[in-house]
CSV table of C-alpha atoms in Angstrom, one decimal:
chain,number,residue,atom,x,y,z
A,1,MET,CA,-153.2,-211.1,-9.0
A,2,GLY,CA,-154.3,-213.8,-11.4
A,3,LEU,CA,-158.1,-214.9,-11.8
A,4,PRO,CA,-158.7,-218.4,-10.6
A,5,TRP,CA,-161.6,-218.8,-13.2
A,6,ALA,CA,-159.6,-217.7,-16.1
A,7,THR,CA,-157.1,-220.8,-15.6
A,8,SER,CA,-160.0,-223.5,-15.2
A,9,PRO,CA,-160.2,-225.8,-18.2
A,10,ARG,CA,-163.9,-224.6,-18.9
A,11,SER,CA,-162.6,-220.9,-19.0
A,12,ARG,CA,-160.0,-221.7,-21.5
A,13,ARG,CA,-162.5,-223.5,-23.7
A,14,PHE,CA,-164.5,-220.4,-23.6
A,15,LEU,CA,-161.6,-217.8,-24.3
A,16,LYS,CA,-160.2,-219.6,-27.2
A,17,PRO,CA,-163.0,-219.1,-29.4
A,18,LEU,CA,-163.4,-215.5,-28.2
A,19,ARG,CA,-159.8,-214.9,-28.9
A,20,TRP,CA,-160.3,-215.9,-32.6
A,21,LEU,CA,-163.4,-213.9,-32.9
A,22,VAL,CA,-161.5,-210.7,-31.8
A,23,ILE,CA,-158.7,-211.5,-34.4
A,24,LEU,CA,-161.1,-212.1,-37.1
A,25,GLY,CA,-162.9,-209.0,-36.4
A,26,LEU,CA,-159.6,-206.9,-36.5
A,27,LEU,CA,-158.7,-208.7,-39.8
A,28,ALA,CA,-162.3,-207.9,-41.1
A,29,SER,CA,-162.5,-204.3,-40.1
A,30,PRO,CA,-160.5,-202.8,-43.0
A,31,LEU,CA,-162.7,-204.7,-45.4
A,32,ILE,CA,-165.9,-203.5,-43.3
A,33,ALA,CA,-164.7,-199.8,-43.4
A,34,TYR,CA,-164.0,-200.0,-47.2
A,35,GLY,CA,-167.5,-201.6,-48.0
A,36,CYS,CA,-168.9,-198.4,-45.8
A,37,LEU,CA,-167.2,-196.0,-48.2
A,38,HIS,CA,-169.0,-197.8,-51.0
A,39,LEU,CA,-172.3,-197.3,-49.5
A,40,GLN,CA,-171.7,-193.6,-48.8
A,41,ARG,CA,-171.4,-192.7,-52.5
A,42,PRO,CA,-174.1,-190.8,-54.1
A,43,PRO,CA,-176.8,-192.9,-55.0
A,44,ARG,CA,-177.1,-194.2,-58.6
A,45,LEU,CA,-180.3,-192.0,-59.1
A,46,SER,CA,-180.5,-189.2,-61.8
A,47,GLN,CA,-181.6,-185.9,-60.6
A,48,THR,CA,-181.5,-182.1,-61.3
A,49,ARG,CA,-181.9,-179.6,-58.7
A,50,ARG,CA,-181.0,-175.8,-58.4
A,51,LEU,CA,-178.1,-175.4,-56.0
A,52,PHE,CA,-177.9,-171.6,-55.9
A,53,PRO,CA,-179.3,-168.8,-58.1
A,54,GLY,CA,-177.7,-169.2,-61.7
A,55,MET,CA,-176.3,-172.5,-60.6
A,56,VAL,CA,-178.2,-176.0,-61.7
A,57,TYR,CA,-176.7,-179.2,-60.9
A,58,THR,CA,-177.8,-182.5,-63.0
A,59,ARG,CA,-176.5,-186.2,-62.0
A,60,GLN,CA,-177.2,-188.8,-64.7
A,61,ALA,CA,-176.9,-192.3,-63.8
A,62,ARG,CA,-176.3,-194.4,-67.0
A,63,SER,CA,-175.9,-198.2,-67.7
A,64,GLU,CA,-174.5,-198.0,-71.1
A,65,PRO,CA,-171.9,-198.3,-72.5
A,66,ARG,CA,-170.9,-199.2,-68.9
A,67,PRO,CA,-171.8,-197.8,-65.4
A,68,LEU,CA,-171.6,-194.1,-65.4
A,69,MET,CA,-172.3,-191.3,-63.0
A,70,ILE,CA,-172.0,-188.0,-64.8
A,71,HIS,CA,-172.2,-184.9,-63.0
A,72,ILE,CA,-172.9,-181.5,-64.8
A,73,VAL,CA,-173.2,-178.1,-63.2
A,74,LYS,CA,-174.7,-175.3,-65.4
A,75,LEU,CA,-173.7,-171.9,-64.5
A,76,ASP,CA,-175.1,-168.5,-65.9
A,77,LEU,CA,-172.0,-166.3,-65.5
A,78,HIS,CA,-174.1,-163.1,-65.5
A,79,SER,CA,-176.2,-164.3,-62.9
A,80,PRO,CA,-176.5,-161.5,-60.0
A,81,GLY,CA,-173.8,-162.5,-57.4
A,82,LEU,CA,-172.1,-165.3,-59.1
A,83,LYS,CA,-168.3,-164.6,-59.1
A,84,VAL,CA,-165.2,-166.7,-60.0
A,85,LEU,CA,-162.2,-167.5,-57.8
A,86,VAL,CA,-159.2,-169.7,-58.7
A,87,SER,CA,-157.2,-170.8,-55.8
A,88,PRO,CA,-154.3,-168.3,-55.1
A,89,GLY,CA,-150.8,-169.5,-55.4
A,90,LEU,CA,-147.6,-168.3,-53.5
A,91,ALA,CA,-147.4,-164.5,-53.5
A,92,GLN,CA,-143.7,-165.1,-54.4
A,93,PRO,CA,-143.6,-168.2,-56.7
A,94,THR,CA,-140.5,-169.8,-57.4
A,95,PRO,CA,-139.4,-172.4,-60.1
A,96,ASP,CA,-139.6,-175.2,-57.4
A,97,GLN,CA,-142.8,-174.0,-56.0
A,98,GLU,CA,-145.9,-172.4,-57.2
A,99,ALA,CA,-148.5,-173.2,-54.8
A,100,VAL,CA,-149.6,-175.3,-51.7
A,101,ALA,CA,-151.8,-178.3,-51.9
A,102,HIS,CA,-154.9,-178.6,-50.7
A,103,THR,CA,-158.1,-180.9,-51.1
A,104,THR,CA,-161.1,-179.2,-52.9
A,105,ALA,CA,-163.1,-179.2,-49.6
A,106,GLU,CA,-160.3,-177.4,-47.9
A,107,PHE,CA,-160.3,-174.9,-50.7
A,108,LEU,CA,-164.0,-174.3,-50.4
A,109,SER,CA,-164.1,-173.7,-46.6
A,110,GLN,CA,-161.0,-171.4,-46.6
A,111,PHE,CA,-162.4,-169.1,-49.1
A,112,LYS,CA,-166.2,-169.6,-48.6
A,113,VAL,CA,-167.0,-170.4,-52.1
A,114,GLN,CA,-170.2,-172.2,-52.7
A,115,LEU,CA,-169.0,-174.6,-55.4
A,116,ALA,CA,-165.6,-175.9,-56.5
A,117,ILE,CA,-163.9,-178.2,-58.8
A,118,ASN,CA,-160.3,-179.4,-59.4
A,119,ALA,CA,-158.3,-177.8,-62.2
A,120,ASN,CA,-154.9,-177.7,-63.5
A,121,PHE,CA,-152.5,-180.4,-63.9
A,122,PHE,CA,-149.6,-180.5,-61.5
A,123,PHE,CA,-146.6,-182.0,-60.4
A,124,PRO,CA,-144.8,-183.6,-58.4
A,125,PHE,CA,-147.2,-186.6,-58.0
A,126,ARG,CA,-146.9,-189.9,-56.5
A,127,GLU,CA,-149.6,-192.5,-55.6
A,128,LYS,CA,-148.3,-196.0,-54.3
A,129,THR,CA,-150.7,-196.9,-51.2
A,130,PRO,CA,-153.1,-195.3,-49.0
A,131,TRP,CA,-150.2,-194.1,-46.9
A,132,ASP,CA,-147.5,-193.7,-49.7
A,133,TYR,CA,-148.6,-190.5,-51.7
A,134,TYR,CA,-147.6,-187.1,-52.8
A,135,PRO,CA,-148.6,-184.3,-52.2
A,136,HIS,CA,-150.4,-184.3,-48.9
A,137,SER,CA,-152.2,-180.9,-47.8
A,138,GLY,CA,-149.4,-178.1,-47.3
A,139,ASP,CA,-147.0,-179.8,-49.7
A,140,PRO,CA,-145.3,-177.6,-52.2
A,141,VAL,CA,-146.3,-178.3,-55.7
A,142,ASN,CA,-146.0,-176.9,-59.3
A,143,LEU,CA,-148.8,-176.2,-62.0
A,144,VAL,CA,-148.7,-177.2,-65.6
A,145,GLY,CA,-150.0,-174.4,-67.7
A,146,GLN,CA,-151.3,-170.8,-66.9
A,147,ALA,CA,-152.9,-170.2,-63.5
A,148,ILE,CA,-154.3,-166.6,-62.4
A,149,SER,CA,-156.0,-165.8,-59.2
A,150,ASN,CA,-157.6,-162.3,-58.6
A,151,GLY,CA,-155.5,-160.9,-61.6
A,152,SER,CA,-152.1,-162.3,-60.1
A,153,GLU,CA,-150.5,-164.7,-62.4
A,154,TYR,CA,-148.5,-167.5,-60.5
A,155,SER,CA,-147.8,-170.0,-62.9
A,156,GLN,CA,-147.0,-169.2,-66.5
A,157,GLY,CA,-148.9,-170.0,-69.8
A,158,GLU,CA,-147.5,-172.9,-72.1
A,159,SER,CA,-148.3,-172.8,-75.6
A,160,ASP,CA,-149.6,-176.3,-75.8
A,161,TRP,CA,-151.6,-176.2,-72.7
A,162,PRO,CA,-155.1,-174.3,-73.3
A,163,VAL,CA,-156.5,-172.0,-71.1
A,164,LEU,CA,-159.9,-171.0,-69.7
A,165,CYS,CA,-159.8,-167.3,-69.0
A,166,PHE,CA,-162.4,-165.1,-67.0
A,167,ALA,CA,-162.3,-161.3,-67.4
A,168,ALA,CA,-163.3,-159.0,-64.8
A,169,SER,CA,-166.7,-158.8,-66.4
A,170,GLN,CA,-167.1,-162.5,-65.9
A,171,ARG,CA,-167.2,-163.3,-69.7
A,172,ALA,CA,-165.3,-166.5,-70.3
A,173,ARG,CA,-163.1,-167.6,-73.1
A,174,ILE,CA,-161.2,-171.0,-73.9
A,175,LEU,CA,-158.0,-170.0,-75.7
A,176,ALA,CA,-155.7,-172.7,-77.6
A,177,SER,CA,-152.9,-170.3,-77.3
A,178,GLY,CA,-152.2,-171.3,-73.5
A,179,GLN,CA,-151.9,-167.4,-72.8
A,180,CYS,CA,-154.8,-165.3,-71.3
A,181,PRO,CA,-155.1,-161.7,-72.4
A,182,ALA,CA,-154.0,-158.9,-70.2
A,183,GLY,CA,-156.5,-158.0,-67.6
A,184,THR,CA,-157.4,-161.5,-67.2
A,185,ALA,CA,-159.0,-161.8,-63.4
A,186,GLN,CA,-158.9,-165.6,-63.1
A,187,ALA,CA,-157.6,-168.5,-65.3
A,188,VAL,CA,-156.8,-172.1,-65.3
A,189,ALA,CA,-155.1,-174.5,-67.7
A,190,GLY,CA,-156.1,-178.0,-69.3
A,191,ASN,CA,-154.3,-180.4,-71.6
A,192,LEU,CA,-156.5,-180.1,-74.8
A,193,ILE,CA,-159.5,-178.6,-76.3
A,194,PHE,CA,-161.7,-181.5,-77.4
A,195,LEU,CA,-164.6,-179.6,-78.4
A,196,ALA,CA,-164.4,-176.5,-80.7
A,197,GLY,CA,-167.3,-174.7,-83.0
A,198,GLY,CA,-169.6,-177.3,-81.3
A,199,GLN,CA,-167.8,-180.1,-82.9
A,200,PRO,CA,-165.3,-182.8,-81.5
A,201,THR,CA,-161.6,-182.1,-82.4
A,202,PRO,CA,-158.9,-184.5,-83.6
A,203,LEU,CA,-157.3,-186.1,-80.6
A,204,THR,CA,-153.7,-185.6,-81.0
A,205,ARG,CA,-152.4,-185.6,-77.5
A,206,ASP,CA,-152.2,-188.7,-75.0
A,207,SER,CA,-154.0,-190.9,-77.6
A,208,ALA,CA,-153.6,-194.1,-75.6
A,209,ASP,CA,-155.1,-192.2,-72.4
A,210,SER,CA,-158.0,-190.8,-74.4
A,211,GLN,CA,-159.4,-194.1,-75.7
A,212,LYS,CA,-159.8,-195.7,-72.1
A,213,PRO,CA,-162.3,-195.3,-69.7
A,214,TYR,CA,-161.2,-192.9,-67.2
A,215,PRO,CA,-162.5,-190.4,-64.5
A,216,ARG,CA,-162.7,-187.0,-66.1
A,217,THR,CA,-163.3,-183.3,-65.3
A,218,ALA,CA,-164.0,-180.8,-68.0
A,219,VAL,CA,-165.2,-177.0,-68.4
A,220,ALA,CA,-167.3,-175.9,-71.5
A,221,LEU,CA,-168.6,-172.8,-72.8
A,222,ASP,CA,-171.4,-171.4,-75.1
A,223,ARG,CA,-170.5,-169.4,-78.2
A,224,ALA,CA,-171.1,-166.2,-76.0
A,225,GLY,CA,-169.1,-167.1,-73.2
A,226,GLN,CA,-171.9,-166.4,-70.7
A,227,THR,CA,-172.9,-170.2,-69.8
A,228,LEU,CA,-170.3,-172.3,-68.2
A,229,TRP,CA,-170.8,-176.0,-67.8
A,230,LEU,CA,-168.6,-178.2,-65.2
A,231,ILE,CA,-168.5,-181.8,-66.3
A,232,LEU,CA,-167.4,-184.6,-64.2
A,233,ILE,CA,-167.5,-188.2,-64.7
A,234,ASP,CA,-166.5,-190.6,-62.0
A,235,GLY,CA,-164.2,-193.7,-62.8
A,236,LYS,CA,-162.2,-196.5,-61.6
A,237,GLN,CA,-165.3,-197.9,-59.6
A,238,PRO,CA,-166.8,-201.1,-60.9
A,239,LEU,CA,-170.5,-201.7,-61.1
A,240,TYR,CA,-170.8,-197.9,-60.0
A,241,SER,CA,-169.0,-195.7,-62.3
A,242,GLU,CA,-166.1,-196.9,-64.7
A,243,GLY,CA,-165.3,-193.6,-66.5
A,244,VAL,CA,-165.6,-192.3,-70.0
A,245,THR,CA,-163.3,-192.0,-73.2
A,246,LEU,CA,-162.6,-188.6,-74.3
A,247,ALA,CA,-164.5,-189.3,-77.5
A,248,GLU,CA,-167.4,-190.2,-75.1
A,249,LEU,CA,-166.9,-187.0,-73.2
A,250,SER,CA,-167.0,-184.9,-76.6
A,251,GLN,CA,-170.3,-186.5,-77.3
A,252,ILE,CA,-171.9,-185.8,-73.6
A,253,THR,CA,-170.4,-182.2,-74.0
A,254,GLN,CA,-171.8,-181.9,-77.6
A,255,GLN,CA,-175.3,-182.8,-76.4
A,256,LEU,CA,-175.4,-179.9,-73.7
A,257,GLY,CA,-175.1,-177.4,-76.7
A,258,ALA,CA,-171.6,-176.3,-75.9
A,259,ASP,CA,-169.5,-174.4,-78.5
A,260,THR,CA,-165.8,-175.0,-76.9
A,261,ALA,CA,-164.7,-177.7,-74.1
A,262,LEU,CA,-161.4,-178.0,-72.3
A,263,ASN,CA,-160.0,-181.2,-70.6
A,264,LEU,CA,-158.9,-180.5,-66.9
A,265,ASP,CA,-157.1,-182.8,-64.6
A,266,GLY,CA,-158.8,-186.1,-64.1
A,267,GLY,CA,-158.3,-189.6,-62.5
A,268,GLY,CA,-158.1,-189.4,-58.9
A,269,SER,CA,-158.2,-185.5,-58.9
A,270,THR,CA,-162.0,-185.6,-60.2
A,271,THR,CA,-163.9,-183.7,-57.2
A,272,LEU,CA,-166.9,-181.6,-57.2
A,273,VAL,CA,-167.7,-180.0,-53.8
A,274,VAL,CA,-170.7,-177.9,-52.7
A,275,ALA,CA,-171.3,-175.7,-49.5
A,276,THR,CA,-174.2,-176.7,-47.2
A,277,PRO,CA,-175.1,-175.6,-43.7
A,278,SER,CA,-173.5,-178.4,-42.2
A,279,GLY,CA,-170.1,-178.0,-44.2
A,280,PRO,CA,-168.5,-179.2,-47.7
A,281,GLN,CA,-170.5,-181.7,-49.1
A,282,LEU,CA,-169.1,-184.0,-51.9
A,283,LEU,CA,-171.4,-184.2,-55.2
A,284,ASN,CA,-169.4,-186.9,-56.8
A,285,ALA,CA,-167.3,-189.9,-55.5
A,286,PRO,CA,-163.8,-188.9,-56.0
A,287,ILE,CA,-161.3,-191.9,-55.7
A,288,HIS,CA,-157.8,-191.1,-54.5
A,289,THR,CA,-155.3,-194.1,-53.5
A,290,LYS,CA,-158.1,-196.3,-54.5
A,291,LEU,CA,-160.2,-195.3,-51.7
A,292,PRO,CA,-163.9,-194.1,-52.6
A,293,LEU,CA,-164.5,-190.6,-51.4
A,294,ARG,CA,-161.0,-189.9,-50.3
A,295,GLN,CA,-160.2,-186.5,-51.8
A,296,ARG,CA,-156.8,-185.7,-53.4
A,297,PRO,CA,-154.6,-182.8,-52.4
A,298,LEU,CA,-154.5,-180.5,-55.5
A,299,ALA,CA,-152.3,-177.7,-56.8
A,300,ASN,CA,-155.4,-175.5,-57.4
A,301,GLN,CA,-159.4,-175.3,-57.7
A,302,LEU,CA,-161.9,-173.3,-59.7
A,303,GLY,CA,-164.5,-172.2,-57.3
A,304,PHE,CA,-167.7,-169.9,-57.4
A,305,TYR,CA,-169.5,-167.4,-55.2
A,306,ALA,CA,-173.4,-167.4,-55.7
A,307,ARG,CA,-175.9,-165.7,-53.6
A,308,PRO,CA,-177.9,-168.0,-51.0
A,309,GLN,CA,-180.9,-170.0,-52.3
A,310,ALA,CA,-184.3,-168.4,-51.8
A,311,ASP,CA,-186.4,-170.0,-49.2
């Protein structure tokens, strides 16, 4: 049954601008949602706080040489209760599938670790649009370089992909050989060692990529292998954080007092998540498919258990 008032000339004059307002609202909603994501990123304010016993987090907001958000977690590997876990792979890996992709927050929730970051480079990978990308959570993936979880190797080492190895005693080493020694409990691999003996190393791999600002993830050790730094720099986000070159990352890591440092997967994979009473919380601003705070499903993660924070 029709509504007589809706067909009158006066009502038609009222409905026409209302229709345009609805159309404009629908067109503007993606832009509004995109703007809200920017507002939800961690504020550009420096801070230092203890997350858990043996685990201290520092956020540095810098304006030079460009806007930067630097995230550093310092871990005392011999702190009571602190333990390492690398994402497990498949129980029976094959040449076509070594692991199943998950976001870092999903890994943290599933294995009840207190802190987690992204780890190995992986393939296949595709990122075209916010809805056309690979992998999604649950998709099969392969890793580049060695990966060991709870003593079980599910991705073999490669001579030109250095490794971070954790013994059962929690002592850690970064090895250029790409192969952890027998008895290694946990291990992940990166593409290059950019700090050795406390000094930057010559960058021979991916020289073009190393010279442009980029989101980056790295791990660094002191000489004794008892202090581990996790270093993540956000990027691809103008006026917020635009990333660093590898030379700049070397300088940042050197200033921490590290002896050796390994570059892990970066770009949109760069993710730092911490456990809170209300669930996983991002400490950085990852950017996957050009959307801030969207986490990329990854082949594996490096996680840490810790004792609860004292009241």
